[in-house]
Amino acid sequence: MSDIRNTFGYATSRKQEGIFQYTRQDEGEGVSFDPDKLALIPEKDRRWAWTEVDLNAIRHNVAAVRREVGSGRRLLAVVKADAYGHGAVKVAKTALNTGADYLAVATVNEGIQLREGLVNAPILILAEPPASSIPLLLAYKIMPSVYTAEFAIQYAEAADSYGLRAPFHLAVNTGMNRIGVRYDEVLTFMRQVGFHRALDLQGVFTHFATADCPENMDFIRQCHRFQEAVDSLRAAGIDPGLVHCANSAASIRYPDTRFDMVRMGIVMYGYHPCPETRKIDLRPAMSVHARITDVRPLPMSEGVGYGLHYRSRGSVKTFTIPVGYADGYMRCLSGKTDVLYNGKRLRQVGNICMDQAMVEVDMRTIGLREKLDPQVGDEVVVMGRQGDQQITATELARIAGTIEYEVCIGFAHRMPRIYV
Ligand SMILES: *Cc1c(COP(=O)(O)O)cnc(C)c1O
């Protein structure tokens, strides 16, 4: 058993320097803490704020997409950005066990994290990583998206030198103008790099800029360009491998875009990218919870938080929760959002701080309204369901002027995650 004082460098000589003064008396210098016991203190008891991810909701959503798109094509689970803040390894395994076949990430390290979490499915990086990362791609069997000849050749040569193949998906730019070989240049591109024996075209894909938008002219143009690119390869005798282009919105809304595989992102986490996807039933997987750390009556005209922008109108209490903008509780939500307590909506008041936020409780007795009596330690829901009330990422995103994706990812920054 190691001495935790040594682990943290609490050398007794420091005492004289006046840095650490934990020891009350000289005999106390022999105190040591058992790191195994310390490790047993649960995350939820170290700080009263946490996120919960309901893996059954992920299962429900994957199954709903699978039912909608049918069994004749592959289902790729997009687990980039730590699975939109839900935890990449757990979500990937859950999705694969529920009918997903393929995974996509944004970075090499995200791919490595999945492999180290013992995930075996094919992994595609949705962009072309730096050529200097090629040994990692080969070692961990992570497929890059490719759209420059320099990368393609370096990748092929590196693979060849190890006696390996160099599988990749060709990214096609059909109008989003983010990454990819232009739709009318894919054949030239493939002829330029295709001589290399190690290169192994596993798929061809594009990404839509407006699949979730009401107007669909640009969307249709992208579809045509993508079809043109795929046709040009086939006509030249090049097998495009898995043809895919549909993100969540397109895969539910436009069956013609499903091709060999669909890429499900936001729907897997329980959110609708647009009203047209509401024909499938989704359940949000993430919720955000906290316990009350402080309760106080707030006399009339007293203010709360930085700037004291909120002032008590009398007959109120306020309580504090340890969730702030460093946890993804965005400061721009200040005074505009609610939390759930006892199944009731209560208004968040005052500026949201970096690590804490305050909430108002109206103590007036009006009619039959239940009188609330918040206590330190009581649970509050910042996002999610309590009783018959619900605060969704959609609601928070609307107030903050952003999208559910950013809300969920924000809440993953610092709070511990509990799977339920
Ligand atoms: C992020 C991403 C997706 C997933 O998008 P959703 O809207 O979450 O379904 C699909 N394809 C690509 C290329 C992406 O970058």
Short mmCIF file of C-alpha atoms and ligand atoms in Angstrom, two decimals:
data_model
loop_
_atom_site.label_atom_id
_atom_site.label_comp_id
_atom_site.label_asym_id
_atom_site.label_seq_id
_atom_site.Cartn_x
_atom_site.Cartn_y
_atom_site.Cartn_z
CA MET A 1 0.00 0.00 0.00
CA SER A 2 1.54 3.24 -1.08
CA ASP A 3 1.57 6.31 1.11
CA ILE A 4 -0.73 8.86 -0.47
CA ARG A 5 1.35 11.65 1.02
CA ASN A 6 4.20 10.60 -1.18
CA THR A 7 1.98 10.34 -4.23
CA PHE A 8 0.97 13.94 -3.80
CA GLY A 9 4.38 15.08 -2.60
CA TYR A 10 3.13 16.10 0.84
CA ALA A 11 6.66 15.88 2.24
CA THR A 12 6.81 16.68 5.93
CA SER A 13 9.55 19.17 5.29
CA ARG A 14 6.99 21.22 3.39
CA LYS A 15 5.30 21.84 6.72
CA GLN A 16 8.06 24.18 7.69
CA GLU A 17 7.62 26.02 4.42
CA GLY A 18 4.03 26.66 5.45
CA ILE A 19 2.51 25.12 2.30
CA PHE A 20 0.71 22.17 3.83
CA GLN A 21 -0.49 22.41 7.40
CA TYR A 22 -2.72 19.37 7.71
CA THR A 23 -0.90 17.91 10.69
CA ARG A 24 -2.36 19.00 14.00
CA GLN A 25 0.37 17.49 16.10
CA ASP A 26 3.71 15.80 15.58
CA GLU A 27 2.26 12.29 16.13
CA GLY A 28 -0.01 12.90 13.16
CA GLU A 29 2.84 12.71 10.72
CA GLY A 30 2.39 8.96 10.35
CA VAL A 31 -1.12 9.36 8.83
CA SER A 32 -1.61 7.80 5.45
CA PHE A 33 -4.72 7.30 3.30
CA ASP A 34 -5.49 4.08 1.50
CA PRO A 35 -5.69 4.99 -2.20
CA ASP A 36 -7.99 2.02 -2.83
CA LYS A 37 -10.46 3.36 -0.29
CA LEU A 38 -10.19 6.86 -1.67
CA ALA A 39 -10.92 5.49 -5.13
CA LEU A 40 -14.18 4.00 -3.80
CA ILE A 41 -15.69 7.44 -3.22
CA PRO A 42 -18.08 7.65 -6.21
CA GLU A 43 -17.83 10.45 -8.76
CA LYS A 44 -21.30 11.65 -7.77
CA ASP A 45 -20.09 12.15 -4.20
CA ARG A 46 -17.01 14.14 -5.15
CA ARG A 47 -18.98 16.90 -6.77
CA TRP A 48 -22.72 17.16 -6.80
CA ALA A 49 -23.10 17.46 -10.56
CA TRP A 50 -23.11 14.71 -13.16
CA THR A 51 -24.51 13.66 -16.53
CA GLU A 52 -26.45 10.46 -17.04
CA VAL A 53 -26.47 8.56 -20.34
CA ASP A 54 -29.32 6.12 -20.83
CA LEU A 55 -27.91 3.32 -22.98
CA ASN A 56 -31.42 1.93 -23.45
CA ALA A 57 -32.32 5.18 -25.19
CA ILE A 58 -29.33 4.69 -27.53
CA ARG A 59 -30.55 1.11 -28.20
CA HIS A 60 -34.07 2.37 -28.82
CA ASN A 61 -32.85 5.03 -31.27
CA VAL A 62 -30.51 2.71 -33.19
CA ALA A 63 -33.33 0.16 -33.49
CA ALA A 64 -35.70 2.88 -34.71
CA VAL A 65 -33.24 3.91 -37.44
CA ARG A 66 -32.62 0.27 -38.36
CA ARG A 67 -36.36 -0.33 -38.73
CA GLU A 68 -36.73 2.76 -40.89
CA VAL A 69 -33.80 2.13 -43.26
CA GLY A 70 -34.30 -1.65 -43.50
CA SER A 71 -31.87 -4.50 -43.15
CA GLY A 72 -30.41 -4.43 -46.66
CA ARG A 73 -27.79 -1.79 -45.97
CA ARG A 74 -25.14 -0.94 -43.46
CA LEU A 75 -25.62 1.38 -40.51
CA LEU A 76 -22.69 3.57 -39.53
CA ALA A 77 -22.73 5.04 -36.01
CA VAL A 78 -21.07 8.46 -35.86
CA VAL A 79 -19.27 8.55 -32.50
CA LYS A 80 -17.00 11.55 -33.07
CA ALA A 81 -16.44 14.06 -30.26
CA ASP A 82 -16.71 11.30 -27.66
CA ALA A 83 -20.04 10.25 -29.17
CA TYR A 84 -21.44 13.79 -29.08
CA GLY A 85 -20.49 13.87 -25.39
CA HIS A 86 -22.12 10.53 -24.54
CA GLY A 87 -18.93 8.45 -24.27
CA ALA A 88 -17.49 6.91 -27.45
CA VAL A 89 -16.62 3.39 -26.30
CA LYS A 90 -19.91 2.71 -24.52
CA VAL A 91 -22.01 4.20 -27.30
CA ALA A 92 -20.03 2.38 -30.00
CA LYS A 93 -20.46 -0.98 -28.27
CA THR A 94 -24.13 -0.34 -27.60
CA ALA A 95 -24.77 0.69 -31.22
CA LEU A 96 -22.85 -2.30 -32.61
CA ASN A 97 -24.84 -4.66 -30.37
CA THR A 98 -28.08 -3.13 -31.63
CA GLY A 99 -27.47 -3.40 -35.34
CA ALA A 100 -24.83 -0.86 -36.33
CA ASP A 101 -22.01 -2.20 -38.54
CA TYR A 102 -19.54 0.63 -38.93
CA LEU A 103 -18.16 3.52 -36.87
CA ALA A 104 -16.99 7.00 -37.75
CA VAL A 105 -14.84 9.42 -35.80
CA ALA A 106 -13.24 12.79 -36.53
CA THR A 107 -9.66 12.25 -35.37
CA VAL A 108 -6.97 9.59 -35.19
CA ASN A 109 -6.99 9.67 -31.41
CA GLU A 110 -10.74 9.08 -31.33
CA GLY A 111 -10.15 5.97 -33.42
CA ILE A 112 -7.36 4.77 -31.14
CA GLN A 113 -9.59 5.29 -28.10
CA LEU A 114 -12.16 2.91 -29.62
CA ARG A 115 -9.53 0.27 -30.43
CA GLU A 116 -8.10 0.52 -26.93
CA GLY A 117 -11.65 0.09 -25.64
CA LEU A 118 -11.68 -3.23 -27.55
CA VAL A 119 -13.99 -2.15 -30.33
CA ASN A 120 -13.49 -4.31 -33.44
CA ALA A 121 -15.80 -2.84 -36.06
CA PRO A 122 -14.47 -0.90 -39.09
CA ILE A 123 -13.63 2.68 -38.14
CA LEU A 124 -13.67 5.54 -40.64
CA ILE A 125 -12.16 8.97 -39.96
CA LEU A 126 -14.43 11.53 -41.59
CA ALA A 127 -11.49 13.62 -42.80
CA GLU A 128 -7.96 13.16 -44.09
CA PRO A 129 -5.58 13.15 -41.11
CA PRO A 130 -1.99 14.47 -41.30
CA ALA A 131 0.28 12.13 -43.27
CA SER A 132 2.52 11.93 -40.21
CA SER A 133 -0.21 9.89 -38.49
CA ILE A 134 -0.19 7.14 -41.12
CA PRO A 135 1.66 4.56 -38.95
CA LEU A 136 -1.10 4.96 -36.34
CA LEU A 137 -3.80 4.37 -38.97
CA LEU A 138 -2.13 1.15 -40.03
CA ALA A 139 -1.29 -0.05 -36.52
CA TYR A 140 -4.82 0.50 -35.22
CA LYS A 141 -6.66 -0.37 -38.45
CA ILE A 142 -8.38 2.98 -38.75
CA MET A 143 -9.50 3.98 -42.24
CA PRO A 144 -8.91 7.54 -43.40
CA SER A 145 -11.04 9.58 -45.72
CA VAL A 146 -8.82 10.52 -48.64
CA TYR A 147 -8.94 13.47 -51.00
CA THR A 148 -5.37 14.51 -51.75
CA ALA A 149 -2.96 12.60 -53.99
CA GLU A 150 -0.01 13.33 -51.66
CA PHE A 151 -1.74 11.62 -48.76
CA ALA A 152 -2.97 8.72 -50.89
CA ILE A 153 0.52 7.94 -52.18
CA GLN A 154 2.22 8.27 -48.78
CA TYR A 155 -0.46 6.10 -47.21
CA ALA A 156 -0.10 3.45 -49.91
CA GLU A 157 3.68 3.41 -49.72
CA ALA A 158 3.72 3.15 -45.95
CA ALA A 159 1.23 0.27 -46.06
CA ASP A 160 3.24 -1.43 -48.77
CA SER A 161 6.42 -1.22 -46.73
CA TYR A 162 4.68 -3.18 -43.96
CA GLY A 163 3.17 -5.60 -46.46
CA LEU A 164 -0.32 -4.26 -45.66
CA ARG A 165 -3.22 -2.93 -47.69
CA ALA A 166 -4.25 0.71 -47.43
CA PRO A 167 -8.06 0.79 -47.14
CA PHE A 168 -9.76 4.18 -47.44
CA HIS A 169 -12.97 5.97 -48.34
CA LEU A 170 -12.87 8.61 -51.04
CA ALA A 171 -14.47 11.87 -49.90
CA VAL A 172 -16.32 13.71 -52.66
CA ASN A 173 -17.16 17.40 -52.58
CA THR A 174 -20.60 17.83 -54.10
CA GLY A 175 -21.36 21.30 -52.81
CA MET A 176 -20.72 21.59 -49.08
CA ASN A 177 -17.22 22.83 -49.97
CA ARG A 178 -15.62 21.57 -46.78
CA ILE A 179 -13.46 18.62 -47.85
CA GLY A 180 -13.26 16.18 -50.72
CA VAL A 181 -12.33 15.74 -54.36
CA ARG A 182 -14.66 17.71 -56.62
CA TYR A 183 -17.45 15.49 -57.94
CA ASP A 184 -16.32 15.98 -61.55
CA GLU A 185 -12.68 15.18 -60.75
CA VAL A 186 -12.99 11.85 -58.93
CA LEU A 187 -12.11 9.78 -61.96
CA THR A 188 -8.99 11.87 -62.68
CA PHE A 189 -8.07 11.57 -59.02
CA MET A 190 -8.46 7.80 -58.94
CA ARG A 191 -6.45 7.43 -62.14
CA GLN A 192 -3.73 9.58 -60.60
CA VAL A 193 -3.35 7.43 -57.47
CA GLY A 194 -4.98 4.15 -58.46
CA PHE A 195 -1.77 2.67 -59.89
CA HIS A 196 -0.61 1.96 -56.37
CA ARG A 197 -1.18 -1.70 -55.59
CA ALA A 198 -1.70 -1.19 -51.83
CA LEU A 199 -4.48 1.38 -52.17
CA ASP A 200 -7.82 -0.23 -51.43
CA LEU A 201 -10.95 1.81 -52.19
CA GLN A 202 -13.47 0.67 -49.57
CA GLY A 203 -16.05 3.37 -50.05
CA VAL A 204 -17.08 6.63 -51.69
CA PHE A 205 -19.03 9.26 -49.80
CA THR A 206 -20.18 12.84 -49.69
CA HIS A 207 -21.83 15.00 -47.04
CA PHE A 208 -24.92 17.19 -47.39
CA ALA A 209 -25.00 20.83 -46.38
CA THR A 210 -28.79 21.16 -46.28
CA ALA A 211 -30.33 17.75 -45.58
CA ASP A 212 -32.13 19.23 -42.55
CA CYS A 213 -33.26 22.45 -44.27
CA PRO A 214 -36.81 23.15 -45.50
CA GLU A 215 -35.66 24.20 -48.98
CA ASN A 216 -34.13 21.32 -50.96
CA MET A 217 -32.80 22.62 -54.29
CA ASP A 218 -29.17 22.64 -53.14
CA PHE A 219 -29.73 19.22 -51.62
CA ILE A 220 -30.99 17.81 -54.92
CA ARG A 221 -28.02 19.32 -56.75
CA GLN A 222 -25.65 17.58 -54.33
CA CYS A 223 -27.48 14.26 -54.90
CA HIS A 224 -27.09 14.56 -58.67
CA ARG A 225 -23.42 15.43 -58.42
CA PHE A 226 -22.78 12.50 -56.11
CA GLN A 227 -24.56 10.11 -58.45
CA GLU A 228 -22.51 11.51 -61.33
CA ALA A 229 -19.25 10.91 -59.42
CA VAL A 230 -20.18 7.32 -58.53
CA ASP A 231 -21.36 6.60 -62.09
CA SER A 232 -18.10 7.93 -63.54
CA LEU A 233 -16.09 5.51 -61.40
CA ARG A 234 -18.31 2.54 -62.30
CA ALA A 235 -18.18 3.42 -65.99
CA ALA A 236 -14.38 3.33 -65.78
CA GLY A 237 -14.51 -0.10 -64.19
CA ILE A 238 -13.60 1.14 -60.70
CA ASP A 239 -15.60 -0.50 -57.90
CA PRO A 240 -16.59 2.35 -55.55
CA GLY A 241 -17.08 0.00 -52.59
CA LEU A 242 -19.61 1.23 -50.04
CA VAL A 243 -21.50 4.20 -51.44
CA HIS A 244 -22.83 6.47 -48.69
CA CYS A 245 -23.98 10.05 -48.26
CA ALA A 246 -26.92 10.21 -45.86
CA ASN A 247 -26.52 11.80 -42.43
CA SER A 248 -29.37 11.47 -39.89
CA ALA A 249 -31.67 13.94 -41.62
CA ALA A 250 -31.20 12.54 -45.13
CA SER A 251 -31.41 8.90 -44.08
CA ILE A 252 -34.85 9.36 -42.52
CA ARG A 253 -36.18 12.02 -44.87
CA TYR A 254 -34.89 10.90 -48.28
CA PRO A 255 -34.88 7.08 -48.74
CA ASP A 256 -33.17 7.47 -52.15
CA THR A 257 -29.99 8.68 -50.43
CA ARG A 258 -29.48 5.52 -48.38
CA PHE A 259 -27.36 3.64 -50.95
CA ASP A 260 -25.15 1.00 -49.25
CA MET A 261 -24.86 2.66 -45.84
CA VAL A 262 -26.33 5.52 -43.78
CA ARG A 263 -24.43 7.57 -41.23
CA MET A 264 -26.49 8.17 -38.11
CA GLY A 265 -25.35 10.87 -35.75
CA ILE A 266 -27.78 13.07 -33.88
CA VAL A 267 -30.74 10.68 -34.16
CA MET A 268 -28.79 8.02 -32.27
CA TYR A 269 -28.56 10.44 -29.34
CA GLY A 270 -32.30 11.09 -29.45
CA TYR A 271 -32.70 14.38 -31.28
CA HIS A 272 -34.53 15.26 -34.49
CA PRO A 273 -32.45 17.28 -36.96
CA CYS A 274 -35.65 18.57 -38.60
CA PRO A 275 -39.43 18.18 -38.24
CA GLU A 276 -39.59 15.66 -41.12
CA THR A 277 -37.74 13.02 -39.10
CA ARG A 278 -40.46 12.96 -36.44
CA LYS A 279 -41.98 9.94 -38.12
CA ILE A 280 -39.53 7.85 -36.11
CA ASP A 281 -39.68 7.80 -32.32
CA LEU A 282 -36.51 8.96 -30.57
CA ARG A 283 -35.53 9.23 -26.92
CA PRO A 284 -32.87 11.68 -25.68
CA ALA A 285 -30.09 9.69 -24.01
CA MET A 286 -28.34 12.40 -22.01
CA SER A 287 -29.56 14.16 -18.88
CA VAL A 288 -27.81 16.56 -16.50
CA HIS A 289 -28.24 16.38 -12.74
CA ALA A 290 -27.04 18.23 -9.66
CA ARG A 291 -27.65 18.40 -5.94
CA ILE A 292 -28.44 21.60 -4.10
CA THR A 293 -25.37 22.89 -2.24
CA ASP A 294 -26.85 25.98 -0.57
CA VAL A 295 -30.33 27.34 0.23
CA ARG A 296 -31.13 30.82 1.55
CA PRO A 297 -34.07 33.14 1.93
CA LEU A 298 -33.43 36.25 -0.16
CA PRO A 299 -34.78 39.50 1.28
CA MET A 300 -36.47 41.92 -1.09
CA SER A 301 -34.07 43.74 -3.46
CA GLU A 302 -31.03 41.64 -2.59
CA GLY A 303 -29.19 40.56 -5.75
CA VAL A 304 -27.70 37.25 -6.83
CA GLY A 305 -24.42 36.39 -8.58
CA TYR A 306 -21.93 38.44 -10.57
CA GLY A 307 -23.35 41.84 -11.43
CA LEU A 308 -26.37 41.25 -9.15
CA HIS A 309 -28.55 41.49 -12.26
CA TYR A 310 -31.36 39.57 -10.66
CA ARG A 311 -33.00 41.16 -7.61
CA SER A 312 -35.33 39.49 -5.15
CA ARG A 313 -38.94 40.67 -5.27
CA GLY A 314 -39.50 39.30 -1.77
CA SER A 315 -40.94 35.99 -0.52
CA VAL A 316 -38.31 34.00 -2.37
CA LYS A 317 -35.55 31.62 -1.51
CA THR A 318 -32.65 30.91 -3.80
CA PHE A 319 -30.59 27.78 -4.00
CA THR A 320 -27.26 27.01 -5.58
CA ILE A 321 -26.25 24.07 -7.78
CA PRO A 322 -22.63 23.24 -8.63
CA VAL A 323 -23.00 23.44 -12.42
CA GLY A 324 -21.56 26.32 -14.40
CA TYR A 325 -20.46 27.37 -17.84
CA ALA A 326 -17.26 25.33 -17.50
CA ASP A 327 -19.63 22.34 -17.43
CA GLY A 328 -21.46 23.43 -20.55
CA TYR A 329 -24.22 25.33 -18.73
CA MET A 330 -23.72 28.21 -21.11
CA ARG A 331 -23.56 31.69 -19.62
CA CYS A 332 -25.87 33.00 -22.33
CA LEU A 333 -28.65 30.90 -20.73
CA SER A 334 -28.48 33.07 -17.58
CA GLY A 335 -31.92 34.06 -16.34
CA LYS A 336 -33.58 32.45 -19.38
CA THR A 337 -33.72 28.79 -18.47
CA ASP A 338 -35.35 26.60 -15.85
CA VAL A 339 -34.30 23.63 -13.77
CA LEU A 340 -36.60 20.88 -12.49
CA TYR A 341 -37.09 20.39 -8.78
CA ASN A 342 -39.80 18.12 -7.37
CA GLY A 343 -41.16 17.82 -10.90
CA LYS A 344 -41.64 21.60 -11.12
CA ARG A 345 -39.94 24.18 -13.30
CA LEU A 346 -37.97 26.81 -11.36
CA ARG A 347 -36.24 29.78 -12.95
CA GLN A 348 -32.47 29.96 -12.98
CA VAL A 349 -31.55 33.48 -11.81
CA GLY A 350 -28.45 35.66 -11.84
CA ASN A 351 -25.51 35.15 -14.14
CA ILE A 352 -24.43 31.53 -14.47
CA CYS A 353 -20.93 31.32 -12.93
CA MET A 354 -18.03 29.19 -14.12
CA ASP A 355 -18.81 26.40 -11.63
CA GLN A 356 -22.15 27.23 -10.04
CA ALA A 357 -25.59 28.62 -10.80
CA MET A 358 -28.48 29.91 -8.67
CA VAL A 359 -32.19 29.16 -8.86
CA GLU A 360 -35.22 31.04 -7.52
CA VAL A 361 -37.99 29.45 -5.46
CA ASP A 362 -41.19 31.45 -5.06
CA MET A 363 -42.28 31.00 -1.42
CA ARG A 364 -45.68 32.72 -1.73
CA THR A 365 -48.69 30.51 -1.18
CA ILE A 366 -50.95 30.89 -4.16
CA GLY A 367 -54.07 28.75 -4.33
CA LEU A 368 -53.35 25.07 -4.11
CA ARG A 369 -49.78 25.35 -5.33
CA GLU A 370 -47.51 22.99 -3.52
CA LYS A 371 -45.10 24.79 -1.24
CA LEU A 372 -41.53 23.85 -2.07
CA ASP A 373 -38.99 23.35 0.65
CA PRO A 374 -35.61 22.84 -1.04
CA GLN A 375 -32.91 21.32 1.11
CA VAL A 376 -29.17 20.97 0.65
CA GLY A 377 -28.57 17.61 -1.04
CA ASP A 378 -31.89 17.50 -2.95
CA GLU A 379 -31.61 16.53 -6.61
CA VAL A 380 -32.24 19.01 -9.40
CA VAL A 381 -32.47 18.25 -13.14
CA VAL A 382 -30.74 20.78 -15.37
CA MET A 383 -31.55 18.88 -18.57
CA GLY A 384 -33.80 15.85 -18.77
CA ARG A 385 -37.05 14.66 -17.31
CA GLN A 386 -38.44 14.85 -13.78
CA GLY A 387 -42.06 14.00 -13.06
CA ASP A 388 -44.07 15.11 -16.06
CA GLN A 389 -41.75 18.01 -16.86
CA GLN A 390 -38.89 17.89 -19.32
CA ILE A 391 -36.07 20.25 -20.29
CA THR A 392 -34.52 19.09 -23.54
CA ALA A 393 -31.27 19.96 -25.29
CA THR A 394 -33.56 21.36 -27.99
CA GLU A 395 -35.01 23.86 -25.52
CA LEU A 396 -31.58 24.89 -24.22
CA ALA A 397 -30.22 25.12 -27.78
CA ARG A 398 -33.06 27.38 -28.85
CA ILE A 399 -32.48 29.76 -25.92
CA ALA A 400 -28.71 29.78 -26.51
CA GLY A 401 -29.02 30.20 -30.29
CA THR A 402 -27.25 26.94 -31.07
CA ILE A 403 -28.02 23.29 -31.85
CA GLU A 404 -28.47 20.19 -29.69
CA TYR A 405 -25.09 18.86 -30.83
CA GLU A 406 -23.23 21.71 -29.13
CA VAL A 407 -25.37 21.56 -25.98
CA CYS A 408 -24.67 17.85 -25.44
CA ILE A 409 -20.96 18.14 -26.19
CA GLY A 410 -20.73 21.09 -23.80
CA PHE A 411 -22.16 19.11 -20.88
CA ALA A 412 -19.46 16.46 -21.37
CA HIS A 413 -16.61 18.87 -20.67
CA ARG A 414 -16.12 18.34 -16.98
CA MET A 415 -18.95 16.54 -15.25
CA PRO A 416 -18.60 12.83 -14.54
CA ARG A 417 -20.78 10.59 -16.71
CA ILE A 418 -22.95 7.86 -15.23
CA TYR A 419 -24.44 5.16 -17.46
CA VAL A 420 -27.96 4.12 -16.51
C1 LIG B 1 -21.00 14.51 -38.20
C2 LIG B 1 -21.22 13.85 -39.49
C3 LIG B 1 -22.33 13.02 -39.69
C4 LIG B 1 -23.43 12.86 -38.68
O1 LIG B 1 -24.33 13.95 -38.83
P1 LIG B 1 -25.74 13.95 -38.04
O2 LIG B 1 -26.39 15.20 -38.49
O3 LIG B 1 -25.39 14.00 -36.59
O4 LIG B 1 -26.44 12.72 -38.43
C5 LIG B 1 -22.40 12.32 -40.88
N1 LIG B 1 -21.46 12.45 -41.83
C6 LIG B 1 -20.40 13.28 -41.68
C7 LIG B 1 -19.40 13.39 -42.78
C8 LIG B 1 -20.25 14.02 -40.52
O5 LIG B 1 -19.20 14.85 -40.40
#
